[in-house]
């Protein structure tokens, strides 16, 4: 009986039906994903704009090695990645563990409040952040009122504090997104495991370290990779809050690509070469994270 089912499942007639459903998606993915990727790679070896592209060989990639603005953008992007992603992941883990407590009241309200920044209009919240963190804004006024600072902090005009502001903005916006994944993972963990730990006298920290983290390891790996990809492609916050300033202190690789195309020389070839730096970084870091995740599993 099982042999007949297997033969029927593998029949050419069924295969043709399957391809009818697969081909439209495959066509759309090829046209809108794979073809642009290949075209961008070819363009990275050219120079010029529009229909006036000329072959440039590897000169665009050699130019990257001496481009001070690109080096600044790369440095800023990696700084955001190294600082913001671990902080956001840890914060999302702690918050999700707290919100998973059965004794906590108004859990729905807290979960909605923390997730709400993810669906907030990016331009709207950027304007609010820019206003709040202005020299004469609410944050400086509040910190001075409680005597934390003696004079206003240049959140937007000082290179160091501008980077801090971008990190705060990204963390505020995306922590709730990761929290939802961890919360769903926590709810799939059998309560008897925590009950056994309680009987053994395990503390909350011990349960978090020995039960929660190991059980959520696949989800942590997924959110780490997705957060890494998102941070390497970071564009909106620096563009809308600090405009990459002051003096390119907060500019990212994606924003630099935008500047090359629409603010500077409109050099499509060089912009494509810079974009492939992001591709290489995403592939390399994702492979490293997958390798580390498999090793620890």
Tab-separated table of C-alpha atoms in Angstrom, residues 32-240:
chain	number	residue	atom	x	y	z
A	32	UNK	CA	13.112	40.829	-8.626
A	33	UNK	CA	15.910	39.214	-6.558
A	34	UNK	CA	18.474	37.192	-8.486
A	35	UNK	CA	18.621	39.320	-11.640
A	36	UNK	CA	19.122	42.617	-9.719
A	37	UNK	CA	21.852	40.948	-7.616
A	38	UNK	CA	23.723	39.787	-10.719
A	39	UNK	CA	23.183	43.129	-12.476
A	40	UNK	CA	24.459	45.028	-9.436
A	41	UNK	CA	27.565	42.830	-9.329
A	42	UNK	CA	28.257	43.551	-13.014
A	43	UNK	CA	27.612	47.267	-12.423
A	44	UNK	CA	30.193	47.269	-9.611
A	45	UNK	CA	32.864	46.800	-12.287
A	46	UNK	CA	31.608	49.808	-14.249
A	47	UNK	CA	31.644	53.569	-13.790
A	48	UNK	CA	29.219	56.337	-14.668
A	49	UNK	CA	25.425	56.655	-14.426
A	50	UNK	CA	22.328	55.710	-16.393
A	51	UNK	CA	23.088	54.558	-19.933
A	52	UNK	CA	26.602	56.032	-19.839
A	53	UNK	CA	28.248	53.210	-17.930
A	54	UNK	CA	31.772	52.280	-18.914
A	55	UNK	CA	33.949	49.343	-17.901
A	56	UNK	CA	36.206	50.144	-14.947
A	57	UNK	CA	37.506	46.717	-13.889
A	58	UNK	CA	38.361	46.491	-10.194
A	59	UNK	CA	39.062	50.222	-9.855
A	60	UNK	CA	35.875	50.722	-7.803
A	61	UNK	CA	37.038	48.134	-5.285
A	62	UNK	CA	40.528	49.672	-5.172
A	63	UNK	CA	38.891	53.032	-4.523
A	64	UNK	CA	37.259	51.611	-1.392
A	65	UNK	CA	40.684	51.145	0.194
A	66	UNK	CA	41.467	54.865	0.009
A	67	UNK	CA	37.971	56.306	0.562
A	68	UNK	CA	37.963	58.012	3.981
A	69	UNK	CA	34.166	58.441	4.029
A	70	UNK	CA	33.614	54.757	3.251
A	71	UNK	CA	36.003	53.794	6.062
A	72	UNK	CA	34.070	56.056	8.431
A	73	UNK	CA	30.753	54.517	7.318
A	74	UNK	CA	32.132	50.988	7.748
A	75	UNK	CA	33.493	51.837	11.194
A	76	UNK	CA	30.173	53.350	12.305
A	77	UNK	CA	28.148	50.403	10.993
A	78	UNK	CA	30.361	47.862	12.750
A	79	UNK	CA	30.212	49.926	15.952
A	80	UNK	CA	26.409	49.857	15.889
A	81	UNK	CA	26.535	46.117	15.227
A	82	UNK	CA	28.963	45.258	18.031
A	83	UNK	CA	27.235	47.391	20.678
A	84	UNK	CA	23.566	47.530	19.775
A	85	UNK	CA	22.799	43.947	18.708
A	86	UNK	CA	24.050	42.212	21.916
A	87	UNK	CA	22.341	44.844	24.106
A	88	UNK	CA	19.062	44.472	22.211
A	89	UNK	CA	19.148	40.654	22.272
A	90	UNK	CA	19.884	40.530	26.015
A	91	UNK	CA	17.244	43.166	26.771
A	92	UNK	CA	14.636	41.294	24.718
A	93	UNK	CA	15.476	38.057	26.553
A	94	UNK	CA	15.127	39.656	29.985
A	95	UNK	CA	11.875	41.454	29.108
A	96	UNK	CA	10.319	38.335	27.553
A	97	UNK	CA	11.217	36.300	30.657
A	98	UNK	CA	9.569	38.910	32.882
A	99	UNK	CA	6.444	39.095	30.717
A	100	UNK	CA	6.148	35.301	30.686
A	101	UNK	CA	5.596	35.266	34.456
A	102	UNK	CA	2.133	33.854	35.144
A	103	UNK	CA	1.767	36.031	38.248
A	104	UNK	CA	2.234	39.243	36.275
A	105	UNK	CA	-0.933	41.268	35.798
A	106	UNK	CA	-1.775	43.312	32.679
A	107	UNK	CA	0.627	41.228	30.566
A	108	UNK	CA	-1.220	42.098	27.372
A	109	UNK	CA	-0.810	45.800	28.052
A	110	UNK	CA	2.924	45.506	28.704
A	111	UNK	CA	3.504	43.294	25.654
A	112	UNK	CA	1.620	45.714	23.404
A	113	UNK	CA	3.493	48.717	24.810
A	114	UNK	CA	6.899	47.127	24.195
A	115	UNK	CA	5.994	45.850	20.723
A	116	UNK	CA	4.330	49.118	19.646
A	117	UNK	CA	7.579	50.870	18.543
A	118	UNK	CA	7.996	48.233	15.808
A	119	UNK	CA	4.831	49.375	14.059
A	120	UNK	CA	5.296	53.078	14.703
A	121	UNK	CA	5.934	55.263	11.656
A	122	UNK	CA	9.697	55.582	11.250
A	123	UNK	CA	9.598	59.200	10.109
A	124	UNK	CA	7.219	60.158	12.919
A	125	UNK	CA	9.281	58.586	15.668
A	126	UNK	CA	12.505	60.008	14.190
A	127	UNK	CA	11.036	63.515	14.373
A	128	UNK	CA	9.974	62.890	17.977
A	129	UNK	CA	13.445	61.582	18.901
A	130	UNK	CA	15.097	64.532	17.180
A	131	UNK	CA	12.886	66.928	19.133
A	132	UNK	CA	13.285	65.153	22.474
A	133	UNK	CA	17.079	64.930	22.200
A	134	UNK	CA	17.622	68.449	20.853
A	135	UNK	CA	19.891	70.769	22.848
A	136	UNK	CA	16.816	72.488	24.308
A	137	UNK	CA	14.704	69.333	24.220
A	138	UNK	CA	12.852	67.392	26.901
A	139	UNK	CA	15.670	64.914	27.687
A	140	UNK	CA	18.279	67.575	28.442
A	141	UNK	CA	15.744	69.612	30.438
A	142	UNK	CA	14.783	66.551	32.499
A	143	UNK	CA	18.387	65.460	33.156
A	144	UNK	CA	19.302	68.989	34.233
A	145	UNK	CA	16.243	69.207	36.469
A	146	UNK	CA	17.208	66.061	38.398
A	147	UNK	CA	20.844	67.291	38.484
A	148	UNK	CA	22.322	64.437	36.425
A	149	UNK	CA	24.010	66.921	34.074
A	150	UNK	CA	25.029	70.554	34.567
A	151	UNK	CA	24.702	71.656	30.927
A	152	UNK	CA	22.838	70.338	27.862
A	153	UNK	CA	24.317	67.350	25.996
A	154	UNK	CA	24.790	67.755	22.252
A	155	UNK	CA	22.922	64.580	21.325
A	156	UNK	CA	22.784	65.569	17.652
A	157	UNK	CA	25.782	67.912	17.352
A	158	UNK	CA	28.434	65.899	19.232
A	159	UNK	CA	29.938	62.886	17.357
A	160	UNK	CA	29.997	60.597	20.420
A	161	UNK	CA	26.518	61.418	21.704
A	162	UNK	CA	25.068	61.276	18.184
A	163	UNK	CA	26.198	57.642	17.946
A	164	UNK	CA	24.678	56.964	21.372
A	165	UNK	CA	21.400	58.488	20.170
A	166	UNK	CA	21.305	56.245	17.085
A	167	UNK	CA	21.946	53.158	19.237
A	168	UNK	CA	19.186	54.211	21.658
A	169	UNK	CA	16.754	54.755	18.784
A	170	UNK	CA	17.430	51.370	17.158
A	171	UNK	CA	17.213	49.562	20.490
A	172	UNK	CA	13.929	51.293	21.354
A	173	UNK	CA	12.418	50.386	17.988
A	174	UNK	CA	13.487	46.739	17.573
A	175	UNK	CA	13.733	45.227	21.069
A	176	UNK	CA	10.003	44.462	21.084
A	177	UNK	CA	10.303	42.685	17.736
A	178	UNK	CA	12.819	40.186	19.140
A	179	UNK	CA	10.854	39.944	22.387
A	180	UNK	CA	7.877	38.456	20.514
A	181	UNK	CA	10.035	35.579	19.208
A	182	UNK	CA	11.448	34.839	22.653
A	183	UNK	CA	8.031	35.064	24.274
A	184	UNK	CA	6.588	32.509	21.860
A	185	UNK	CA	9.584	30.250	22.524
A	186	UNK	CA	9.192	30.553	26.298
A	187	UNK	CA	5.534	29.590	26.088
A	188	UNK	CA	6.493	26.342	24.347
A	189	UNK	CA	8.789	25.283	27.224
A	190	UNK	CA	7.130	22.754	29.521
A	191	UNK	CA	6.287	24.277	32.909
A	192	UNK	CA	7.356	21.051	34.637
A	193	UNK	CA	10.999	21.881	33.860
A	194	UNK	CA	10.777	25.133	35.832
A	195	UNK	CA	8.784	23.405	38.579
A	196	UNK	CA	11.533	20.787	38.954
A	197	UNK	CA	14.094	23.601	39.172
A	198	UNK	CA	12.007	25.303	41.875
A	199	UNK	CA	11.948	22.073	43.891
A	200	UNK	CA	15.738	21.902	43.616
A	201	UNK	CA	15.922	25.457	44.948
A	202	UNK	CA	17.219	27.091	41.751
A	203	UNK	CA	17.192	30.890	41.738
A	204	UNK	CA	15.614	32.971	38.975
A	205	UNK	CA	19.058	33.753	37.549
A	206	UNK	CA	20.022	30.067	37.616
A	207	UNK	CA	16.811	29.065	35.807
A	208	UNK	CA	17.357	31.771	33.215
A	209	UNK	CA	20.943	30.613	32.595
A	210	UNK	CA	20.424	26.840	32.734
A	211	UNK	CA	16.912	26.438	31.277
A	212	UNK	CA	15.740	29.512	29.386
A	213	UNK	CA	18.894	30.249	27.382
A	214	UNK	CA	19.593	26.636	26.249
A	215	UNK	CA	15.937	26.059	25.297
A	216	UNK	CA	15.812	29.289	23.292
A	217	UNK	CA	19.145	28.766	21.531
A	218	UNK	CA	17.688	28.223	18.000
A	219	UNK	CA	15.523	31.347	18.349
A	220	UNK	CA	18.447	33.361	19.725
A	221	UNK	CA	20.524	32.306	16.708
A	222	UNK	CA	17.750	33.353	14.319
A	223	UNK	CA	17.201	36.757	15.959
A	224	UNK	CA	20.946	37.404	16.143
A	225	UNK	CA	21.373	36.758	12.415
A	226	UNK	CA	18.288	38.809	11.458
A	227	UNK	CA	19.376	41.669	13.745
A	228	UNK	CA	22.885	41.556	12.270
A	229	UNK	CA	21.485	41.785	8.740
A	230	UNK	CA	19.211	44.661	9.724
A	231	UNK	CA	22.010	46.609	11.421
A	232	UNK	CA	24.389	46.170	8.486
A	233	UNK	CA	21.653	47.626	6.259
A	234	UNK	CA	20.890	50.454	8.701
A	235	UNK	CA	19.729	53.572	6.889
A	236	UNK	CA	16.547	55.143	8.252
A	237	UNK	CA	17.585	56.260	11.745
A	238	UNK	CA	20.873	57.988	10.767
A	239	UNK	CA	19.178	59.548	7.756
A	240	UNK	CA	16.151	60.919	9.623
